[in-house]
Amino acid sequence: MKGKFFGLGVGPGDPELLTLKAYRILNEVDVICMPKSRLERECVAYNIVRPLLRGEKEIVELYMPMTRDAEILEQEWQKGAATILAFLRRGLDVAFITIGDAMLYSTYSYLMAKIKALDEEIEITTVPGITSFAATAAALNIPLAEGEERLAIVPSIENPQKLPEVLAQFPNVVLMKVAPNFNEILDVLEAEKVQDKAVLVSHCSTPRQQCEYDLERLRGSKPDYLSLILVKQQGRWL
Ligand SMILES: C[S@@+](CC[C@H](N)C(=O)[O-])C[C@H]1O[C@@H](n2cnc3c(N)ncnc32)[C@H](O)[C@@H]1O
């Protein structure tokens, strides 16, 4: 019999924010796979779950480069899916771990689709995780949205010049993946007069968590990859 494949969102960083379901599955599977880019010394998702693992597991790092080159990504997803499939076809259960939620900007969704396409008999279970922005709102005691307010989730790796349009339509905006274009984002927030309505949070829910309400102080620097900006244009929050 073929093994089962699980995608586990392991939350934003605090191991206590893992769901009970993800915890159980992590300790039941035979193999734990995780994404690893060459830049990272250690996989963030693995560091989250490491203190929760009981007993021996096969741990497999799948190379997932931080690139936007579609051809390279396609190649690596294909290789990753083939590696996972080889374990599944040996009857071993495999979990792929990913930070935050498994279905939000995660390599998991691509791998899952590849595995499905390669072998439709494989049983796939996705376990949701607490997103980085849910953890940020909780850490700051600030609601993401109230009443009939709208909320936009924006991957700011795309052109920051598109931001004014989003800000005009949504009072609450979460900017994710802010590191590469951070200074351009600051320019836009300043031009739109919302810089004082924004907070940057890095490494939310971990001992390294940092919050900066005065974004101007960070100008010229590049925040860590695990950083997001929450913009709240209305109300008393920022
Ligand atoms: C590839 S996305 C992964 C999103 C993740 N699946 C989620 O549900 O939050 C990576 C981006 O998520 C955000 N992020 C993830 N973990 C974070 C944390 N602990 N603190 C702040 N931002 C975080 C950052 O914006 C980072 O660039």
mmCIF file of C-alpha atoms and ligand atoms in Angstrom:
data_model
loop_
_atom_site.group_PDB
_atom_site.id
_atom_site.type_symbol
_atom_site.label_atom_id
_atom_site.label_comp_id
_atom_site.label_asym_id
_atom_site.label_seq_id
_atom_site.Cartn_x
_atom_site.Cartn_y
_atom_site.Cartn_z
ATOM 1 C CA MET A 1 0.000 0.000 0.000
ATOM 2 C CA LYS A 2 1.196 3.502 -0.820
ATOM 3 C CA GLY A 3 1.962 5.943 1.985
ATOM 4 C CA LYS A 4 -0.044 9.054 2.743
ATOM 5 C CA PHE A 5 1.142 12.578 2.070
ATOM 6 C CA PHE A 6 0.537 15.404 4.551
ATOM 7 C CA GLY A 7 1.140 19.132 4.163
ATOM 8 C CA LEU A 8 1.529 20.698 7.584
ATOM 9 C CA GLY A 9 1.382 24.427 8.216
ATOM 10 C CA VAL A 10 3.529 24.743 11.341
ATOM 11 C CA GLY A 11 2.629 28.322 12.241
ATOM 12 C CA PRO A 12 4.672 31.508 12.478
ATOM 13 C CA GLY A 13 7.450 30.419 14.819
ATOM 14 C CA ASP A 14 6.287 29.682 18.345
ATOM 15 C CA PRO A 15 6.075 25.862 18.625
ATOM 16 C CA GLU A 16 3.044 26.308 20.902
ATOM 17 C CA LEU A 17 1.177 27.729 17.896
ATOM 18 C CA LEU A 18 1.281 24.398 16.080
ATOM 19 C CA THR A 19 -2.136 22.739 15.881
ATOM 20 C CA LEU A 20 -2.736 19.533 17.826
ATOM 21 C CA LYS A 21 -3.447 17.830 14.501
ATOM 22 C CA ALA A 22 -0.122 18.857 12.961
ATOM 23 C CA TYR A 23 1.643 17.759 16.150
ATOM 24 C CA ARG A 24 0.022 14.328 16.050
ATOM 25 C CA ILE A 25 0.753 13.770 12.365
ATOM 26 C CA LEU A 26 4.357 14.956 12.721
ATOM 27 C CA ASN A 27 4.936 12.271 15.290
ATOM 28 C CA GLU A 28 3.127 9.564 13.322
ATOM 29 C CA VAL A 29 4.760 9.904 9.902
ATOM 30 C CA ASP A 30 7.908 8.062 8.825
ATOM 31 C CA VAL A 31 9.489 10.909 6.877
ATOM 32 C CA ILE A 32 9.523 14.683 7.358
ATOM 33 C CA CYS A 33 10.386 16.762 4.303
ATOM 34 C CA MET A 34 11.134 20.459 4.348
ATOM 35 C CA PRO A 35 12.080 23.232 1.954
ATOM 36 C CA LYS A 36 15.650 24.475 2.076
ATOM 37 C CA SER A 37 17.122 27.321 0.076
ATOM 38 C CA ARG A 38 20.915 27.586 -0.154
ATOM 39 C CA LEU A 39 20.762 30.912 1.704
ATOM 40 C CA GLU A 40 19.242 29.457 4.831
ATOM 41 C CA ARG A 41 21.553 27.805 7.297
ATOM 42 C CA GLU A 42 18.634 25.919 8.760
ATOM 43 C CA CYS A 43 15.064 25.390 7.677
ATOM 44 C CA VAL A 44 12.786 27.748 9.639
ATOM 45 C CA ALA A 45 9.887 25.266 9.652
ATOM 46 C CA TYR A 46 12.150 22.522 11.035
ATOM 47 C CA ASN A 47 13.407 24.775 13.819
ATOM 48 C CA ILE A 48 9.782 25.324 14.838
ATOM 49 C CA VAL A 49 8.909 21.621 15.079
ATOM 50 C CA ARG A 50 12.257 20.253 16.273
ATOM 51 C CA PRO A 51 11.435 20.544 20.018
ATOM 52 C CA LEU A 52 8.161 18.691 19.420
ATOM 53 C CA LEU A 53 9.519 15.601 17.682
ATOM 54 C CA ARG A 54 9.430 12.309 19.545
ATOM 55 C CA GLY A 55 11.524 9.395 18.338
ATOM 56 C CA GLU A 56 13.538 8.794 15.172
ATOM 57 C CA LYS A 57 12.379 10.192 11.833
ATOM 58 C CA GLU A 58 13.896 10.356 8.432
ATOM 59 C CA ILE A 59 14.485 14.081 7.796
ATOM 60 C CA VAL A 60 14.779 15.154 4.158
ATOM 61 C CA GLU A 61 15.686 18.631 2.921
ATOM 62 C CA LEU A 62 14.306 19.475 -0.505
ATOM 63 C CA TYR A 63 16.197 22.193 -2.319
ATOM 64 C CA MET A 64 13.777 25.020 -3.145
ATOM 65 C CA PRO A 65 15.679 28.039 -4.451
ATOM 66 C CA MET A 66 14.548 31.583 -3.711
ATOM 67 C CA THR A 67 14.194 32.596 -7.306
ATOM 68 C CA ARG A 68 11.423 33.856 -9.562
ATOM 69 C CA ASP A 69 12.855 31.959 -12.534
ATOM 70 C CA ALA A 70 9.882 29.793 -13.534
ATOM 71 C CA GLU A 71 12.038 27.190 -15.297
ATOM 72 C CA ILE A 72 14.330 26.622 -12.296
ATOM 73 C CA LEU A 73 11.358 26.492 -9.917
ATOM 74 C CA GLU A 74 9.513 24.003 -12.118
ATOM 75 C CA GLN A 75 12.611 21.792 -12.207
ATOM 76 C CA GLU A 76 13.074 21.832 -8.419
ATOM 77 C CA TRP A 77 9.367 21.236 -7.676
ATOM 78 C CA GLN A 78 9.460 18.288 -10.049
ATOM 79 C CA LYS A 79 12.568 16.881 -8.321
ATOM 80 C CA GLY A 80 11.040 17.473 -4.869
ATOM 81 C CA ALA A 81 7.796 15.762 -5.856
ATOM 82 C CA ALA A 82 9.730 12.779 -7.266
ATOM 83 C CA THR A 83 11.693 12.428 -4.005
ATOM 84 C CA ILE A 84 8.498 12.487 -1.933
ATOM 85 C CA LEU A 85 6.750 10.078 -4.302
ATOM 86 C CA ALA A 86 9.595 7.561 -3.980
ATOM 87 C CA PHE A 87 8.986 7.386 -0.198
ATOM 88 C CA LEU A 88 5.191 7.179 -0.667
ATOM 89 C CA ARG A 89 5.550 4.318 -3.133
ATOM 90 C CA ARG A 90 7.598 2.430 -0.536
ATOM 91 C CA GLY A 91 4.537 2.654 1.747
ATOM 92 C CA LEU A 92 6.026 5.365 3.977
ATOM 93 C CA ASP A 93 3.911 8.270 5.238
ATOM 94 C CA VAL A 94 5.469 11.660 4.494
ATOM 95 C CA ALA A 95 4.828 15.119 5.962
ATOM 96 C CA PHE A 96 6.002 18.283 4.240
ATOM 97 C CA ILE A 97 6.347 21.127 6.749
ATOM 98 C CA THR A 98 5.976 24.786 5.885
ATOM 99 C CA ILE A 99 5.837 28.033 7.899
ATOM 100 C CA GLY A 100 2.517 29.681 8.680
ATOM 101 C CA ASP A 101 -0.364 28.245 6.725
ATOM 102 C CA ALA A 102 0.285 25.568 4.118
ATOM 103 C CA MET A 103 -1.964 27.156 1.503
ATOM 104 C CA LEU A 104 -0.629 30.704 1.678
ATOM 105 C CA TYR A 105 2.447 31.538 -0.426
ATOM 106 C CA SER A 106 3.979 28.149 0.236
ATOM 107 C CA THR A 107 6.023 25.771 -1.892
ATOM 108 C CA TYR A 108 3.711 23.113 -0.521
ATOM 109 C CA SER A 109 0.889 23.997 -2.918
ATOM 110 C CA TYR A 110 3.146 23.466 -5.947
ATOM 111 C CA LEU A 111 4.569 20.211 -4.607
ATOM 112 C CA MET A 112 1.113 18.932 -3.762
ATOM 113 C CA ALA A 113 -0.123 19.674 -7.287
ATOM 114 C CA LYS A 114 2.886 17.877 -8.804
ATOM 115 C CA ILE A 115 2.378 14.814 -6.605
ATOM 116 C CA LYS A 116 -1.323 14.734 -7.523
ATOM 117 C CA ALA A 117 -0.436 14.948 -11.213
ATOM 118 C CA LEU A 118 2.203 12.205 -10.965
ATOM 119 C CA ASP A 119 0.068 9.754 -8.988
ATOM 120 C CA GLU A 120 -3.600 10.430 -8.403
ATOM 121 C CA GLU A 121 -3.915 7.468 -6.014
ATOM 122 C CA ILE A 122 -1.908 9.243 -3.316
ATOM 123 C CA GLU A 123 -4.039 10.374 -0.395
ATOM 124 C CA ILE A 124 -3.214 13.994 0.406
ATOM 125 C CA THR A 125 -4.170 15.773 3.641
ATOM 126 C CA THR A 126 -3.440 19.448 4.233
ATOM 127 C CA VAL A 127 -3.406 20.756 7.787
ATOM 128 C CA PRO A 128 -3.822 24.528 8.101
ATOM 129 C CA GLY A 129 -1.480 26.600 10.214
ATOM 130 C CA ILE A 130 -1.634 29.982 11.926
ATOM 131 C CA THR A 131 -0.526 32.593 9.400
ATOM 132 C CA SER A 132 2.192 35.144 10.096
ATOM 133 C CA PHE A 133 -0.340 37.971 9.883
ATOM 134 C CA ALA A 134 -2.779 36.305 12.304
ATOM 135 C CA ALA A 135 0.137 35.944 14.739
ATOM 136 C CA THR A 136 1.129 39.589 14.165
ATOM 137 C CA ALA A 137 -2.373 40.882 14.889
ATOM 138 C CA ALA A 138 -2.432 38.777 18.058
ATOM 139 C CA ALA A 139 1.051 39.879 19.145
ATOM 140 C CA LEU A 140 0.107 43.556 18.783
ATOM 141 C CA ASN A 141 -3.462 43.165 20.081
ATOM 142 C CA ILE A 142 -4.685 44.854 16.908
ATOM 143 C CA PRO A 143 -7.655 43.450 14.939
ATOM 144 C CA LEU A 144 -6.951 42.658 11.294
ATOM 145 C CA ALA A 145 -10.440 43.862 10.379
ATOM 146 C CA GLU A 146 -13.620 44.746 12.218
ATOM 147 C CA GLY A 147 -17.263 44.911 11.212
ATOM 148 C CA GLU A 148 -17.550 45.400 7.477
ATOM 149 C CA GLU A 149 -13.978 46.558 6.912
ATOM 150 C CA ARG A 150 -12.034 44.996 4.063
ATOM 151 C CA LEU A 151 -8.621 43.404 4.403
ATOM 152 C CA ALA A 152 -6.059 42.923 1.615
ATOM 153 C CA ILE A 153 -3.127 40.519 1.728
ATOM 154 C CA VAL A 154 -0.459 41.700 -0.683
ATOM 155 C CA PRO A 155 2.836 40.048 -1.635
ATOM 156 C CA SER A 156 4.899 43.215 -1.952
ATOM 157 C CA ILE A 157 7.538 41.483 -4.008
ATOM 158 C CA GLU A 158 5.410 42.656 -6.906
ATOM 159 C CA ASN A 159 5.743 46.247 -8.051
ATOM 160 C CA PRO A 160 5.263 48.566 -5.006
ATOM 161 C CA GLN A 161 3.920 51.195 -7.416
ATOM 162 C CA LYS A 162 0.678 49.166 -7.442
ATOM 163 C CA LEU A 163 0.243 49.773 -3.712
ATOM 164 C CA PRO A 164 -1.648 53.112 -3.880
ATOM 165 C CA GLU A 165 -4.471 51.345 -5.694
ATOM 166 C CA VAL A 166 -4.706 48.747 -2.916
ATOM 167 C CA LEU A 167 -4.507 51.393 -0.184
ATOM 168 C CA ALA A 168 -7.334 53.309 -1.837
ATOM 169 C CA GLN A 169 -9.595 50.255 -1.704
ATOM 170 C CA PHE A 170 -8.675 48.564 1.569
ATOM 171 C CA PRO A 171 -8.442 50.219 5.000
ATOM 172 C CA ASN A 172 -6.494 47.228 6.320
ATOM 173 C CA VAL A 173 -3.524 45.896 4.361
ATOM 174 C CA VAL A 174 -0.993 43.197 5.153
ATOM 175 C CA LEU A 175 2.182 43.521 3.107
ATOM 176 C CA MET A 176 4.085 40.268 3.011
ATOM 177 C CA LYS A 177 7.541 39.518 1.541
ATOM 178 C CA VAL A 178 8.525 43.135 2.133
ATOM 179 C CA ALA A 179 12.299 42.683 2.396
ATOM 180 C CA PRO A 180 13.369 42.957 -1.288
ATOM 181 C CA ASN A 181 11.460 46.204 -2.010
ATOM 182 C CA PHE A 182 11.410 47.660 1.490
ATOM 183 C CA ASN A 183 12.663 51.167 0.664
ATOM 184 C CA GLU A 184 10.334 51.529 -2.335
ATOM 185 C CA ILE A 185 7.442 50.436 -0.087
ATOM 186 C CA LEU A 186 8.427 53.115 2.436
ATOM 187 C CA ASP A 187 8.390 55.719 -0.346
ATOM 188 C CA VAL A 188 4.866 54.722 -1.331
ATOM 189 C CA LEU A 189 3.589 54.648 2.274
ATOM 190 C CA GLU A 190 5.070 58.105 2.801
ATOM 191 C CA ALA A 191 3.622 59.493 -0.442
ATOM 192 C CA GLU A 192 0.208 58.073 0.504
ATOM 193 C CA LYS A 193 0.549 59.606 3.997
ATOM 194 C CA VAL A 194 0.044 56.303 5.786
ATOM 195 C CA GLN A 195 3.554 55.750 7.128
ATOM 196 C CA ASP A 196 2.326 56.493 10.665
ATOM 197 C CA LYS A 197 -0.499 54.001 10.164
ATOM 198 C CA ALA A 198 1.888 51.119 9.562
ATOM 199 C CA VAL A 199 3.946 48.767 11.702
ATOM 200 C CA LEU A 200 6.676 46.357 10.655
ATOM 201 C CA VAL A 201 6.949 43.080 12.530
ATOM 202 C CA SER A 202 9.803 40.619 12.121
ATOM 203 C CA HIS A 203 10.080 37.059 13.440
ATOM 204 C CA CYS A 204 6.632 37.302 14.963
ATOM 205 C CA SER A 205 5.913 34.935 17.868
ATOM 206 C CA THR A 206 9.571 34.009 18.360
ATOM 207 C CA PRO A 207 12.154 35.282 20.873
ATOM 208 C CA ARG A 208 13.562 37.370 17.970
ATOM 209 C CA GLN A 209 10.258 39.224 17.443
ATOM 210 C CA GLN A 210 10.710 42.932 16.681
ATOM 211 C CA CYS A 211 8.052 45.593 16.101
ATOM 212 C CA GLU A 212 8.840 48.970 14.582
ATOM 213 C CA TYR A 213 6.144 51.644 14.522
ATOM 214 C CA ASP A 214 8.512 54.346 13.238
ATOM 215 C CA LEU A 215 9.287 52.921 9.800
ATOM 216 C CA GLU A 216 11.414 55.928 8.857
ATOM 217 C CA ARG A 217 14.025 54.693 11.342
ATOM 218 C CA LEU A 218 14.527 51.637 9.129
ATOM 219 C CA ARG A 219 15.089 53.580 5.902
ATOM 220 C CA GLY A 220 18.197 52.424 4.082
ATOM 221 C CA SER A 221 18.166 49.031 5.801
ATOM 222 C CA LYS A 222 16.781 45.736 4.581
ATOM 223 C CA PRO A 223 14.552 43.944 7.063
ATOM 224 C CA ASP A 224 14.846 40.224 7.561
ATOM 225 C CA TYR A 225 12.978 37.922 5.161
ATOM 226 C CA LEU A 226 10.546 37.016 7.960
ATOM 227 C CA SER A 227 9.044 40.496 8.122
ATOM 228 C CA LEU A 228 5.677 41.935 7.232
ATOM 229 C CA ILE A 229 3.979 45.315 7.427
ATOM 230 C CA LEU A 230 0.473 45.811 8.749
ATOM 231 C CA VAL A 231 -1.260 49.012 7.606
ATOM 232 C CA LYS A 232 -4.382 50.164 9.475
ATOM 233 C CA GLN A 233 -5.665 53.331 7.912
ATOM 234 C CA GLN A 234 -8.735 53.762 10.106
ATOM 235 C CA GLY A 235 -9.367 53.788 13.792
ATOM 236 C CA ARG A 236 -7.296 54.132 16.861
ATOM 237 C CA TRP A 237 -4.852 51.319 16.427
ATOM 238 C CA LEU A 238 -1.585 52.773 15.157
HETATM 239 C C1 LIG B 1 6.634 32.579 1.583
HETATM 240 S S1 LIG B 1 5.687 33.584 2.644
HETATM 241 C C2 LIG B 1 5.052 32.381 3.738
HETATM 242 C C3 LIG B 1 3.738 32.787 4.342
HETATM 243 C C4 LIG B 1 3.221 31.763 5.331
HETATM 244 N N1 LIG B 1 2.794 30.567 4.661
HETATM 245 C C5 LIG B 1 2.091 32.292 6.217
HETATM 246 O O1 LIG B 1 1.036 31.650 6.297
HETATM 247 O O2 LIG B 1 2.270 33.331 6.858
HETATM 248 C C6 LIG B 1 6.973 34.312 3.581
HETATM 249 C C7 LIG B 1 6.544 35.659 4.143
HETATM 250 O O3 LIG B 1 5.679 35.460 5.253
HETATM 251 C C8 LIG B 1 5.905 36.457 6.236
HETATM 252 N N2 LIG B 1 6.287 35.780 7.494
HETATM 253 C C9 LIG B 1 6.371 34.455 7.695
HETATM 254 N N3 LIG B 1 6.646 34.185 8.985
HETATM 255 C C10 LIG B 1 6.738 35.383 9.620
HETATM 256 C C11 LIG B 1 6.980 35.776 10.960
HETATM 257 N N4 LIG B 1 7.186 34.874 11.926
HETATM 258 N N5 LIG B 1 6.995 37.100 11.265
HETATM 259 C C12 LIG B 1 6.763 38.031 10.298
HETATM 260 N N6 LIG B 1 6.528 37.715 9.001
HETATM 261 C C13 LIG B 1 6.510 36.411 8.664
HETATM 262 C C14 LIG B 1 7.011 37.375 5.697
HETATM 263 O O4 LIG B 1 6.387 38.462 5.047
HETATM 264 C C15 LIG B 1 7.706 36.466 4.709
HETATM 265 O O5 LIG B 1 8.402 37.195 3.721
#
